[in-house]
Amino acid sequence: MEDSTDQTLRGRSALVTGASRRIGAAIVRDLHAAGARVGIHYHQSADAAADLCQSLNDIRPQSAATFKADLIDVAQCSALTAAFTAWAGSLSILVNNASTFYPTPLGSITEDQWNDLLGSNLKGPLFLTQSAAALLAKERGAVINIVDIHARRPLKDHPVYGAAKAGLEMLTRALAKDMAPDVRVNGVAPGAILWPQDGMSDKNKMAILQQIPLQCPGEPQDIAECVLYLATAKYVTGQIIAVDGGRSTGW
């Protein structure tokens, strides 16, 4: 059946990286509900990507497709862009959401960790955006990068991740200049949206909540709604919007 929600993005096409689960899946659902055809990129979560794709195609046939790629490999970035446009016919919105996140305490950092964290959080977004630049310009499109509030405020034992996200924040602003006036480039900086998948103590959760004026963690939908806004905000570029319950105001 056809969905009956807002169709702001009807006729537009969106590629979301790291889109099979969690925040990425919420972004895909919101862009799809607004009428876009959506590409669900994944690296390893094939089953989750397929399930999400099927659920969206059940709502609107041939409106979603899955795409596998390792975005640390520059050649696969170009291949992903080509595969998506071969399916969709155009590329209007690129959401660089794919990320790796884990601690790298000083004294134990390895070159492989550096390459992985910088690769997924900075290298991949740069080279994927570069490969898509001409297509996005043709559509007067938008790039939305998922940054992190820890790009500005260090998280203990995460120096490499923080440096990678700080680079992505600067990349967002730099590309907003370099890709103007044809493409808008913005970022969303999530705060405490989902607790880490490998677990976190109640004590640490409480310490974080005490830093948040709204006194609660956010939800993936909060990020998705901001992405949808930036996808349609025609006079906004070069901005990083913190979606963090106010945590960054006085932390």
Coordinates of N, CA and C in Angstrom, one line a residue:
M1 N 0.8 -1.2 0.0 CA 0.0 0.0 0.0 C 0.9 1.2 0.0
E2 N 0.4 2.3 -0.6 CA 1.1 3.6 -0.6 C 1.0 4.3 0.8
D3 N 2.1 4.8 1.3 CA 2.0 5.4 2.6 C 1.3 6.8 2.4
S4 N 0.7 7.3 3.5 CA -0.1 8.5 3.4 C 0.6 9.7 4.2
T5 N 1.9 9.5 4.5 CA 2.6 10.6 5.2 C 3.1 11.7 4.3
D6 N 3.7 12.7 4.8 CA 4.3 13.8 4.1 C 5.1 13.3 2.9
Q7 N 4.9 13.9 1.7 CA 5.7 13.5 0.5 C 6.6 14.6 0.0
T8 N 7.2 15.3 1.0 CA 8.2 16.4 0.7 C 9.3 16.0 -0.3
L9 N 9.7 14.7 -0.2 CA 10.8 14.3 -1.0 C 10.4 13.4 -2.2
R10 N 9.2 13.4 -2.5 CA 8.7 12.7 -3.7 C 9.6 13.0 -4.9
G11 N 10.0 12.0 -5.6 CA 10.9 12.3 -6.8 C 12.3 12.4 -6.5
R12 N 12.7 12.4 -5.2 CA 14.1 12.5 -4.8 C 14.6 11.1 -4.4
S13 N 15.9 11.0 -4.5 CA 16.6 9.7 -4.1 C 17.6 9.9 -3.1
A14 N 17.7 9.0 -2.1 CA 18.6 9.2 -0.9 C 19.4 7.9 -0.7
L15 N 20.7 8.1 -0.5 CA 21.6 7.0 -0.1 C 22.0 7.2 1.3
V16 N 21.8 6.3 2.2 CA 22.2 6.4 3.6 C 23.2 5.3 3.9
T17 N 24.4 5.6 4.4 CA 25.4 4.6 4.7 C 25.2 4.1 6.2
G18 N 25.6 2.9 6.4 CA 25.4 2.3 7.7 C 23.9 2.3 8.1
A19 N 23.1 1.9 7.2 CA 21.6 2.1 7.3 C 20.8 1.0 7.7
S20 N 21.4 -0.2 8.0 CA 20.6 -1.4 8.3 C 20.0 -1.4 9.7
R21 N 20.6 -0.7 10.7 CA 20.1 -0.8 12.0 C 20.2 0.6 12.7
R22 N 19.7 0.7 13.9 CA 19.8 1.8 14.8 C 19.5 3.2 14.2
I23 N 20.4 4.1 14.3 CA 20.1 5.5 13.8 C 20.0 5.5 12.3
G24 N 20.8 4.7 11.6 CA 20.8 4.7 10.1 C 19.4 4.2 9.6
A25 N 18.9 3.2 10.3 CA 17.5 2.6 9.9 C 16.5 3.7 10.1
A26 N 16.5 4.4 11.2 CA 15.5 5.4 11.5 C 15.6 6.6 10.5
I27 N 16.8 6.9 10.0 CA 16.9 7.9 9.0 C 16.3 7.4 7.7
V28 N 16.6 6.2 7.3 CA 16.0 5.6 6.1 C 14.5 5.7 6.1
R29 N 13.9 5.3 7.3 CA 12.5 5.2 7.4 C 11.9 6.6 7.2
D30 N 12.5 7.6 7.8 CA 11.9 9.0 7.7 C 12.0 9.5 6.3
L31 N 13.2 9.3 5.6 CA 13.3 9.8 4.3 C 12.4 9.1 3.3
H32 N 12.2 7.8 3.6 CA 11.2 7.0 2.8 C 9.8 7.5 3.0
A33 N 9.4 7.8 4.3 CA 8.1 8.3 4.6 C 7.8 9.6 3.9
A34 N 8.9 10.4 3.7 CA 8.7 11.7 3.0 C 8.7 11.6 1.5
G35 N 8.7 10.3 1.0 CA 8.5 10.1 -0.4 C 9.8 9.8 -1.2
A36 N 11.0 9.8 -0.6 CA 12.2 9.5 -1.3 C 12.3 8.0 -1.6
R37 N 13.0 7.7 -2.7 CA 13.5 6.3 -2.9 C 14.8 6.2 -2.1
V38 N 15.0 5.1 -1.4 CA 16.1 5.1 -0.5 C 17.0 3.9 -0.8
G39 N 18.3 4.2 -0.7 CA 19.4 3.1 -0.7 C 19.9 2.8 0.6
I40 N 19.8 1.5 1.0 CA 20.2 1.1 2.3 C 21.6 0.5 2.2
H41 N 22.7 1.3 2.6 CA 24.0 0.7 2.5 C 24.3 -0.1 3.8
Y42 N 25.1 -1.2 3.6 CA 25.5 -1.9 4.7 C 26.9 -2.5 4.4
H43 N 27.6 -2.9 5.4 CA 28.9 -3.6 5.3 C 28.8 -5.1 5.6
Q44 N 28.3 -5.3 6.8 CA 28.2 -6.7 7.3 C 26.8 -7.2 7.6
S45 N 25.9 -6.2 7.9 CA 24.5 -6.6 8.4 C 23.6 -6.8 7.3
A46 N 23.8 -7.8 6.5 CA 23.0 -8.1 5.3 C 21.6 -8.4 5.7
D47 N 21.3 -9.3 6.7 CA 20.0 -9.7 7.0 C 19.1 -8.5 7.5
A48 N 19.7 -7.7 8.3 CA 19.0 -6.5 8.8 C 18.6 -5.6 7.7
A49 N 19.6 -5.4 6.8 CA 19.4 -4.5 5.6 C 18.2 -5.1 4.8
A50 N 18.3 -6.4 4.5 CA 17.2 -7.0 3.7 C 15.8 -6.9 4.3
D51 N 15.8 -7.1 5.6 CA 14.5 -7.0 6.3 C 13.9 -5.6 6.3
L52 N 14.8 -4.6 6.5 CA 14.4 -3.2 6.4 C 13.9 -2.8 5.0
C53 N 14.6 -3.3 4.0 CA 14.3 -3.0 2.6 C 12.9 -3.6 2.2
Q54 N 12.7 -4.8 2.7 CA 11.4 -5.5 2.4 C 10.3 -4.8 3.0
S55 N 10.5 -4.3 4.3 CA 9.4 -3.6 4.9 C 9.0 -2.3 4.2
L56 N 10.0 -1.6 3.6 CA 9.7 -0.4 2.9 C 9.1 -0.7 1.5
N57 N 9.6 -1.7 0.9 CA 9.0 -2.1 -0.4 C 7.5 -2.6 -0.3
D58 N 7.2 -3.1 0.9 CA 5.8 -3.5 1.2 C 4.9 -2.3 1.3
I59 N 5.5 -1.2 1.7 CA 4.7 0.1 1.8 C 4.6 0.7 0.4
R60 N 5.7 0.7 -0.3 CA 5.8 1.4 -1.6 C 6.7 0.6 -2.5
P61 N 6.2 -0.2 -3.5 CA 7.0 -1.1 -4.2 C 8.1 -0.4 -5.0
Q62 N 9.3 -1.1 -5.0 CA 10.5 -0.7 -5.7 C 11.0 0.7 -5.2
S63 N 10.8 1.0 -4.0 CA 11.2 2.3 -3.4 C 12.4 2.2 -2.6
A64 N 13.0 0.9 -2.4 CA 14.1 0.7 -1.5 C 15.0 -0.4 -2.1
A65 N 16.3 -0.3 -1.9 CA 17.2 -1.3 -2.3 C 18.4 -1.3 -1.4
T66 N 19.1 -2.5 -1.3 CA 20.3 -2.6 -0.5 C 21.6 -2.6 -1.3
F67 N 22.6 -2.1 -0.6 CA 23.9 -2.0 -1.3 C 25.0 -2.3 -0.3
K68 N 25.9 -3.2 -0.7 CA 27.0 -3.6 0.2 C 28.3 -2.9 -0.2
A69 N 29.0 -2.4 0.7 CA 30.3 -1.8 0.4 C 31.1 -1.6 1.7
D70 N 32.5 -1.7 1.5 CA 33.4 -1.4 2.6 C 33.9 0.0 2.3
L71 N 33.4 1.0 3.0 CA 33.7 2.4 2.6 C 35.1 2.9 2.9
I72 N 35.9 2.0 3.6 CA 37.3 2.4 3.8 C 38.1 2.2 2.5
D73 N 37.5 1.4 1.6 CA 38.1 1.1 0.2 C 37.6 2.2 -0.7
V74 N 38.5 3.0 -1.2 CA 38.0 4.1 -2.1 C 37.3 3.6 -3.4
A75 N 37.8 2.5 -3.9 CA 37.2 2.0 -5.1 C 35.8 1.5 -4.9
Q76 N 35.5 1.0 -3.7 CA 34.2 0.6 -3.3 C 33.2 1.8 -3.1
C77 N 33.8 2.9 -2.7 CA 33.0 4.2 -2.6 C 32.4 4.5 -4.0
S78 N 33.3 4.5 -5.0 CA 32.9 4.9 -6.3 C 31.9 3.8 -6.9
A79 N 32.2 2.6 -6.6 CA 31.3 1.5 -7.0 C 29.9 1.6 -6.4
L80 N 29.9 2.0 -5.1 CA 28.6 2.2 -4.5 C 27.8 3.3 -5.1
T81 N 28.4 4.4 -5.4 CA 27.7 5.5 -6.1 C 27.2 5.1 -7.4
A82 N 28.0 4.4 -8.2 CA 27.5 3.9 -9.5 C 26.4 2.9 -9.4
A83 N 26.5 2.0 -8.4 CA 25.4 1.0 -8.2 C 24.1 1.7 -7.8
F84 N 24.2 2.6 -6.9 CA 23.0 3.3 -6.5 C 22.3 4.1 -7.6
T85 N 23.1 4.8 -8.4 CA 22.5 5.6 -9.5 C 22.0 4.8 -10.6
A86 N 22.6 3.6 -10.8 CA 22.1 2.7 -11.8 C 20.7 2.2 -11.4
W87 N 20.5 2.1 -10.1 CA 19.2 1.6 -9.6 C 18.2 2.8 -9.6
A88 N 18.6 3.9 -9.0 CA 17.7 5.0 -8.7 C 17.6 6.0 -9.9
G89 N 18.6 6.1 -10.7 CA 18.6 7.0 -11.8 C 19.1 8.4 -11.5
S90 N 19.3 8.7 -10.2 CA 19.8 10.0 -9.7 C 20.3 9.8 -8.3
L91 N 20.9 10.9 -7.8 CA 21.3 10.9 -6.3 C 21.0 12.3 -5.8
S92 N 20.1 12.4 -4.9 CA 19.7 13.8 -4.5 C 20.2 14.1 -3.1
I93 N 20.3 13.0 -2.2 CA 20.6 13.2 -0.8 C 21.6 12.1 -0.4
L94 N 22.7 12.5 0.2 CA 23.7 11.5 0.7 C 23.8 11.7 2.2
V95 N 23.6 10.7 3.0 CA 23.7 10.7 4.4 C 24.9 9.8 4.8
N96 N 26.0 10.5 5.3 CA 27.1 9.7 5.7 C 27.0 9.4 7.2
N97 N 26.4 8.2 7.4 CA 26.1 7.8 8.8 C 27.0 6.7 9.3
A98 N 27.6 5.9 8.4 CA 28.4 4.7 8.8 C 29.5 5.1 9.7
S99 N 29.8 4.3 10.7 CA 30.8 4.7 11.7 C 31.2 3.5 12.5
T100 N 32.5 3.5 12.9 CA 32.9 2.6 14.0 C 33.2 3.4 15.2
F101 N 33.0 2.8 16.4 CA 33.2 3.5 17.6 C 33.6 2.5 18.7
Y102 N 34.8 2.7 19.3 CA 35.3 1.9 20.4 C 36.4 2.7 21.0
P103 N 36.8 2.3 22.3 CA 37.9 3.0 23.0 C 39.2 2.6 22.5
T104 N 40.1 3.6 22.5 CA 41.5 3.4 22.1 C 42.4 4.1 23.2
P105 N 42.5 3.6 24.4 CA 43.3 4.2 25.4 C 44.7 4.5 25.0
L106 N 45.3 5.6 25.3 CA 46.6 6.0 25.0 C 47.6 4.9 25.6
G107 N 48.5 4.5 24.8 CA 49.4 3.4 25.2 C 49.1 2.1 24.6
S108 N 47.9 2.0 24.1 CA 47.4 0.7 23.5 C 47.0 0.9 22.0
I109 N 47.1 2.1 21.5 CA 46.5 2.4 20.2 C 47.4 1.7 19.1
T110 N 46.7 1.1 18.2 CA 47.4 0.4 17.1 C 47.1 1.1 15.7
E111 N 48.0 0.9 14.8 CA 47.8 1.5 13.5 C 46.5 1.0 12.8
D112 N 46.2 -0.3 13.0 CA 44.9 -0.8 12.5 C 43.7 -0.1 13.1
Q113 N 43.7 0.2 14.4 CA 42.6 1.0 15.0 C 42.6 2.4 14.3
W114 N 43.7 3.0 14.2 CA 43.7 4.3 13.5 C 43.1 4.3 12.1
N115 N 43.6 3.3 11.3 CA 43.1 3.2 10.0 C 41.6 2.9 9.9
D116 N 41.1 2.1 10.9 CA 39.7 1.7 10.9 C 38.8 2.9 11.3
L117 N 39.2 3.6 12.4 CA 38.4 4.7 12.9 C 38.4 5.9 12.0
L118 N 39.6 6.3 11.5 CA 39.7 7.4 10.6 C 39.1 7.0 9.2
G119 N 39.2 5.7 8.9 CA 38.6 5.3 7.6 C 37.1 5.4 7.6
S120 N 36.4 4.8 8.6 CA 35.0 4.8 8.6 C 34.4 6.2 8.9
N121 N 35.0 7.0 9.7 CA 34.4 8.2 10.2 C 34.8 9.4 9.4
L122 N 35.9 9.3 8.6 CA 36.4 10.5 7.9 C 36.7 10.2 6.4
K123 N 37.6 9.2 6.2 CA 38.0 8.8 4.8 C 36.8 8.4 4.0
G124 N 35.9 7.5 4.5 CA 34.8 7.1 3.8 C 33.8 8.2 3.4
P125 N 33.4 9.1 4.3 CA 32.6 10.2 3.9 C 33.2 11.1 2.9
L126 N 34.5 11.4 3.0 CA 35.1 12.2 2.0 C 35.1 11.6 0.6
F127 N 35.5 10.4 0.5 CA 35.6 9.8 -0.9 C 34.3 9.4 -1.4
L128 N 33.3 9.1 -0.6 CA 32.0 8.8 -1.1 C 31.3 10.1 -1.6
T129 N 31.5 11.2 -0.8 CA 31.0 12.5 -1.3 C 31.6 12.9 -2.5
Q130 N 32.9 12.8 -2.6 CA 33.6 13.2 -3.8 C 33.1 12.4 -5.1
S131 N 32.9 11.1 -4.9 CA 32.4 10.3 -6.0 C 31.0 10.7 -6.4
A132 N 30.2 11.3 -5.5 CA 28.8 11.6 -5.7 C 28.6 13.1 -6.1
A133 N 29.7 13.9 -6.0 CA 29.6 15.3 -6.1 C 28.8 15.8 -7.4
A134 N 29.2 15.3 -8.5 CA 28.6 15.7 -9.8 C 27.1 15.4 -9.8
L135 N 26.8 14.2 -9.3 CA 25.4 13.7 -9.3 C 24.6 14.6 -8.4
L136 N 25.1 14.9 -7.2 CA 24.4 15.7 -6.3 C 24.2 17.1 -6.8
A137 N 25.2 17.7 -7.5 CA 25.1 19.0 -8.1 C 24.0 19.1 -9.1
K138 N 23.9 18.0 -9.9 CA 22.8 18.0 -10.9 C 21.5 18.0 -10.3
E139 N 21.3 17.5 -9.1 CA 20.0 17.5 -8.4 C 19.8 18.7 -7.5
R140 N 20.8 19.6 -7.4 CA 20.8 20.6 -6.4 C 20.5 19.9 -5.0
G141 N 21.4 18.9 -4.7 CA 21.1 18.1 -3.6 C 21.8 18.5 -2.3
A142 N 21.9 17.5 -1.4 CA 22.3 17.8 0.0 C 23.2 16.6 0.5
V143 N 24.2 16.9 1.3 CA 25.0 16.0 2.0 C 24.7 16.2 3.5
I144 N 24.4 15.2 4.2 CA 24.3 15.3 5.7 C 25.2 14.3 6.3
N145 N 26.2 14.8 7.1 CA 27.2 14.0 7.8 C 26.7 13.8 9.3
I146 N 26.8 12.6 9.8 CA 26.5 12.3 11.2 C 27.8 12.4 11.9
V147 N 27.9 13.5 12.7 CA 29.2 13.8 13.4 C 29.0 13.3 14.8
D148 N 29.3 14.1 15.9 CA 29.2 13.6 17.2 C 29.5 14.8 18.1
I149 N 28.8 15.0 19.3 CA 29.2 16.0 20.2 C 30.6 15.9 20.7
H150 N 31.2 14.7 20.6 CA 32.5 14.5 21.1 C 33.6 14.9 20.0
A151 N 33.1 15.4 18.9 CA 34.1 16.1 18.0 C 34.6 17.4 18.6
R152 N 33.9 17.9 19.6 CA 34.3 19.2 20.2 C 34.7 18.9 21.7
R153 N 34.1 18.0 22.3 CA 34.4 17.7 23.7 C 34.9 16.2 23.9
P154 N 36.2 16.1 24.2 CA 36.8 14.8 24.2 C 36.1 13.8 25.1
L155 N 36.0 12.5 24.7 CA 35.5 11.4 25.5 C 36.7 10.6 25.9
K156 N 36.8 10.4 27.2 CA 37.9 9.7 27.8 C 38.2 8.4 27.1
D157 N 39.4 8.1 26.8 CA 39.9 6.9 26.2 C 39.4 6.7 24.7
H158 N 38.9 7.8 24.1 CA 38.5 7.7 22.7 C 39.2 8.8 21.9
P159 N 40.6 8.9 22.0 CA 41.2 10.0 21.3 C 41.2 9.9 19.7
V160 N 41.2 8.6 19.2 CA 41.2 8.4 17.8 C 39.8 8.7 17.2
Y161 N 38.8 8.1 17.9 CA 37.4 8.4 17.4 C 37.1 9.9 17.5
G162 N 37.5 10.6 18.6 CA 37.2 12.0 18.7 C 37.9 12.8 17.6
A163 N 39.2 12.4 17.3 CA 39.9 13.1 16.2 C 39.2 12.9 14.8
A164 N 38.7 11.7 14.6 CA 38.1 11.4 13.4 C 36.8 12.2 13.2
K165 N 36.0 12.3 14.3 CA 34.8 13.1 14.2 C 35.0 14.6 14.1
A166 N 36.1 15.0 14.8 CA 36.5 16.4 14.6 C 36.9 16.7 13.2
G167 N 37.6 15.8 12.5 CA 37.9 15.9 11.1 C 36.6 16.0 10.3
L168 N 35.6 15.2 10.6 CA 34.4 15.1 9.8 C 33.6 16.5 10.0
E169 N 33.7 17.0 11.2 CA 33.1 18.3 11.4 C 33.7 19.4 10.5
M170 N 35.0 19.4 10.5 CA 35.7 20.4 9.6 C 35.4 20.1 8.1
L171 N 35.4 18.8 7.8 CA 35.2 18.5 6.4 C 33.8 18.9 6.0
T172 N 32.8 18.9 6.9 CA 31.5 19.3 6.6 C 31.5 20.8 6.2
R173 N 32.2 21.6 7.0 CA 32.2 23.0 6.7 C 33.0 23.3 5.4
A174 N 34.1 22.6 5.3 CA 34.9 22.8 4.1 C 34.1 22.5 2.8
L175 N 33.5 21.4 2.8 CA 32.7 20.9 1.6 C 31.5 21.8 1.4
A176 N 30.9 22.4 2.4 CA 29.8 23.4 2.3 C 30.3 24.5 1.4
K177 N 31.5 25.0 1.6 CA 32.1 26.0 0.7 C 32.4 25.5 -0.7
D178 N 33.1 24.4 -0.7 CA 33.6 23.9 -2.0 C 32.5 23.4 -2.9
M179 N 31.4 22.9 -2.4 CA 30.3 22.4 -3.2 C 29.2 23.4 -3.4
A180 N 29.2 24.5 -2.8 CA 28.2 25.6 -3.1 C 28.4 26.2 -4.5
P181 N 27.4 26.7 -5.1 CA 26.0 26.8 -4.6 C 25.1 25.7 -4.9
D182 N 25.7 24.6 -5.6 CA 24.8 23.6 -6.1 C 24.4 22.5 -5.1
V183 N 25.3 22.3 -4.1 CA 25.0 21.3 -3.1 C 25.2 21.8 -1.7
R184 N 24.2 21.6 -0.8 CA 24.3 22.0 0.6 C 24.9 20.9 1.4
V185 N 25.8 21.2 2.4 CA 26.5 20.2 3.2 C 26.3 20.6 4.7
N186 N 25.7 19.8 5.4 CA 25.5 20.0 6.9 C 25.8 18.8 7.7
G187 N 25.7 18.9 9.0 CA 26.0 17.8 9.9 C 25.0 17.8 11.0
V188 N 24.8 16.6 11.6 CA 24.1 16.4 12.8 C 25.0 15.8 13.9
A189 N 25.1 16.4 15.1 CA 26.0 15.9 16.1 C 25.1 15.3 17.2
P190 N 25.0 14.0 17.2 CA 24.2 13.3 18.3 C 24.8 13.4 19.6
G191 N 24.0 13.4 20.7 CA 24.5 13.2 22.0 C 24.2 11.8 22.4
A192 N 23.7 11.6 23.6 CA 23.4 10.3 24.2 C 22.1 9.8 23.5
I193 N 22.2 9.1 22.4 CA 21.0 8.6 21.7 C 20.7 7.2 22.0
L194 N 21.7 6.3 21.8 CA 21.6 4.9 22.2 C 22.8 4.6 23.0
W195 N 22.6 3.8 24.1 CA 23.8 3.3 24.9 C 24.6 2.4 24.0
P196 N 25.9 2.3 24.3 CA 26.8 1.4 23.5 C 26.3 0.0 23.5
Q197 N 26.4 -0.7 22.3 CA 26.0 -2.0 22.2 C 26.7 -3.0 23.1
D198 N 27.9 -2.7 23.5 CA 28.7 -3.6 24.3 C 28.4 -3.4 25.8
G199 N 27.4 -2.6 26.1 CA 27.0 -2.4 27.5 C 27.7 -1.2 28.1
M200 N 27.0 -0.7 29.2 CA 27.5 0.4 30.0 C 26.9 0.3 31.4
S201 N 27.7 0.6 32.4 CA 27.2 0.5 33.7 C 26.1 1.5 34.0
D202 N 25.3 1.2 35.0 CA 24.2 2.1 35.4 C 24.9 3.4 36.0
K203 N 26.0 3.3 36.6 CA 26.7 4.4 37.2 C 27.1 5.4 36.1
N204 N 27.7 4.8 35.0 CA 28.1 5.7 33.9 C 26.9 6.3 33.2
K205 N 25.8 5.6 33.0 CA 24.6 6.1 32.4 C 24.1 7.3 33.3
M206 N 24.1 7.1 34.6 CA 23.6 8.2 35.4 C 24.5 9.4 35.4
A207 N 25.8 9.2 35.3 CA 26.7 10.4 35.2 C 26.4 11.2 33.9
I208 N 26.1 10.5 32.8 CA 25.8 11.1 31.6 C 24.5 11.9 31.7
L209 N 23.5 11.2 32.2 CA 22.2 11.8 32.3 C 22.2 13.1 33.1
Q210 N 23.1 13.2 34.1 CA 23.2 14.4 35.0 C 23.8 15.5 34.2
Q211 N 24.4 15.3 33.1 CA 25.0 16.3 32.2 C 24.0 16.9 31.2
I212 N 22.8 16.2 31.1 CA 21.8 16.6 30.1 C 20.7 17.4 30.7
P213 N 20.5 18.6 30.3 CA 19.4 19.4 30.8 C 18.1 18.8 30.7
L214 N 17.8 18.1 29.6 CA 16.5 17.4 29.5 C 16.4 16.1 30.2
Q215 N 17.5 15.7 30.9 CA 17.4 14.6 31.9 C 17.0 13.2 31.3
C216 N 17.3 13.0 30.0 CA 17.0 11.7 29.4 C 17.8 11.5 28.1
P217 N 18.0 10.3 27.7 CA 18.7 10.1 26.5 C 17.7 10.3 25.3
G218 N 18.3 10.6 24.1 CA 17.4 10.7 23.0 C 17.1 9.4 22.3
E219 N 16.4 9.5 21.2 CA 16.1 8.3 20.4 C 16.6 8.5 19.0
P220 N 16.8 7.4 18.2 CA 17.2 7.5 16.8 C 16.3 8.4 16.0
Q221 N 15.0 8.4 16.4 CA 14.0 9.3 15.6 C 14.4 10.7 15.8
D222 N 15.0 11.1 16.9 CA 15.4 12.5 17.0 C 16.4 12.9 16.0
I223 N 17.4 12.0 15.7 CA 18.4 12.3 14.7 C 17.7 12.3 13.3
A224 N 16.9 11.3 13.1 CA 16.2 11.2 11.8 C 15.4 12.4 11.4
E225 N 14.7 13.0 12.4 CA 13.9 14.2 12.1 C 14.9 15.4 11.8
C226 N 16.0 15.5 12.4 CA 17.0 16.6 12.1 C 17.5 16.4 10.7
V227 N 17.8 15.1 10.3 CA 18.3 14.8 9.0 C 17.3 15.2 7.9
L228 N 16.0 14.9 8.2 CA 15.0 15.2 7.2 C 14.9 16.8 7.1
Y229 N 15.0 17.5 8.2 CA 15.0 18.9 8.1 C 16.1 19.4 7.2
L230 N 17.3 18.9 7.5 CA 18.5 19.4 6.7 C 18.4 19.0 5.2
A231 N 17.7 17.9 5.0 CA 17.5 17.5 3.6 C 16.6 18.4 2.8
T232 N 15.8 19.2 3.5 CA 14.8 20.1 2.8 C 15.0 21.5 3.1
A233 N 16.0 21.9 4.0 CA 16.2 23.3 4.4 C 17.1 24.0 3.3
K234 N 16.4 24.7 2.4 CA 17.1 25.2 1.2 C 18.1 26.3 1.4
Y235 N 18.0 26.9 2.6 CA 18.9 28.1 2.9 C 19.8 27.8 4.1
V236 N 20.1 26.5 4.3 CA 21.0 26.1 5.4 C 22.2 25.3 4.8
T237 N 23.4 25.7 5.1 CA 24.6 25.0 4.7 C 25.7 25.3 5.6
G238 N 26.6 24.4 5.7 CA 27.8 24.6 6.6 C 27.5 24.5 8.1
Q239 N 26.4 23.9 8.5 CA 26.0 24.0 9.9 C 26.1 22.6 10.5
I240 N 26.4 22.5 11.8 CA 26.4 21.3 12.6 C 25.4 21.5 13.7
I241 N 24.3 20.7 13.6 CA 23.3 20.8 14.6 C 23.4 19.8 15.7
A242 N 23.6 20.2 17.0 CA 23.7 19.2 18.1 C 22.3 18.8 18.5
V243 N 22.1 17.5 18.5 CA 20.8 16.9 19.0 C 21.2 16.1 20.2
D244 N 21.2 16.8 21.3 CA 21.9 16.2 22.5 C 21.2 16.5 23.8
G245 N 19.9 17.0 23.7 CA 19.2 17.3 25.0 C 19.7 18.5 25.7
G246 N 20.6 19.2 25.1 CA 21.2 20.4 25.7 C 22.5 20.1 26.4
R247 N 23.0 18.9 26.2 CA 24.3 18.5 27.0 C 25.4 19.4 26.7
S248 N 25.6 19.8 25.4 CA 26.7 20.6 25.0 C 26.7 22.1 25.4
T249 N 25.6 22.5 26.1 CA 25.5 23.9 26.5 C 26.3 24.2 27.7
G250 N 26.5 23.3 28.6 CA 27.2 23.6 29.8 C 28.0 22.5 30.4
W251 N 28.4 21.6 29.6 CA 29.1 20.3 29.9 C 30.5 20.5 30.3

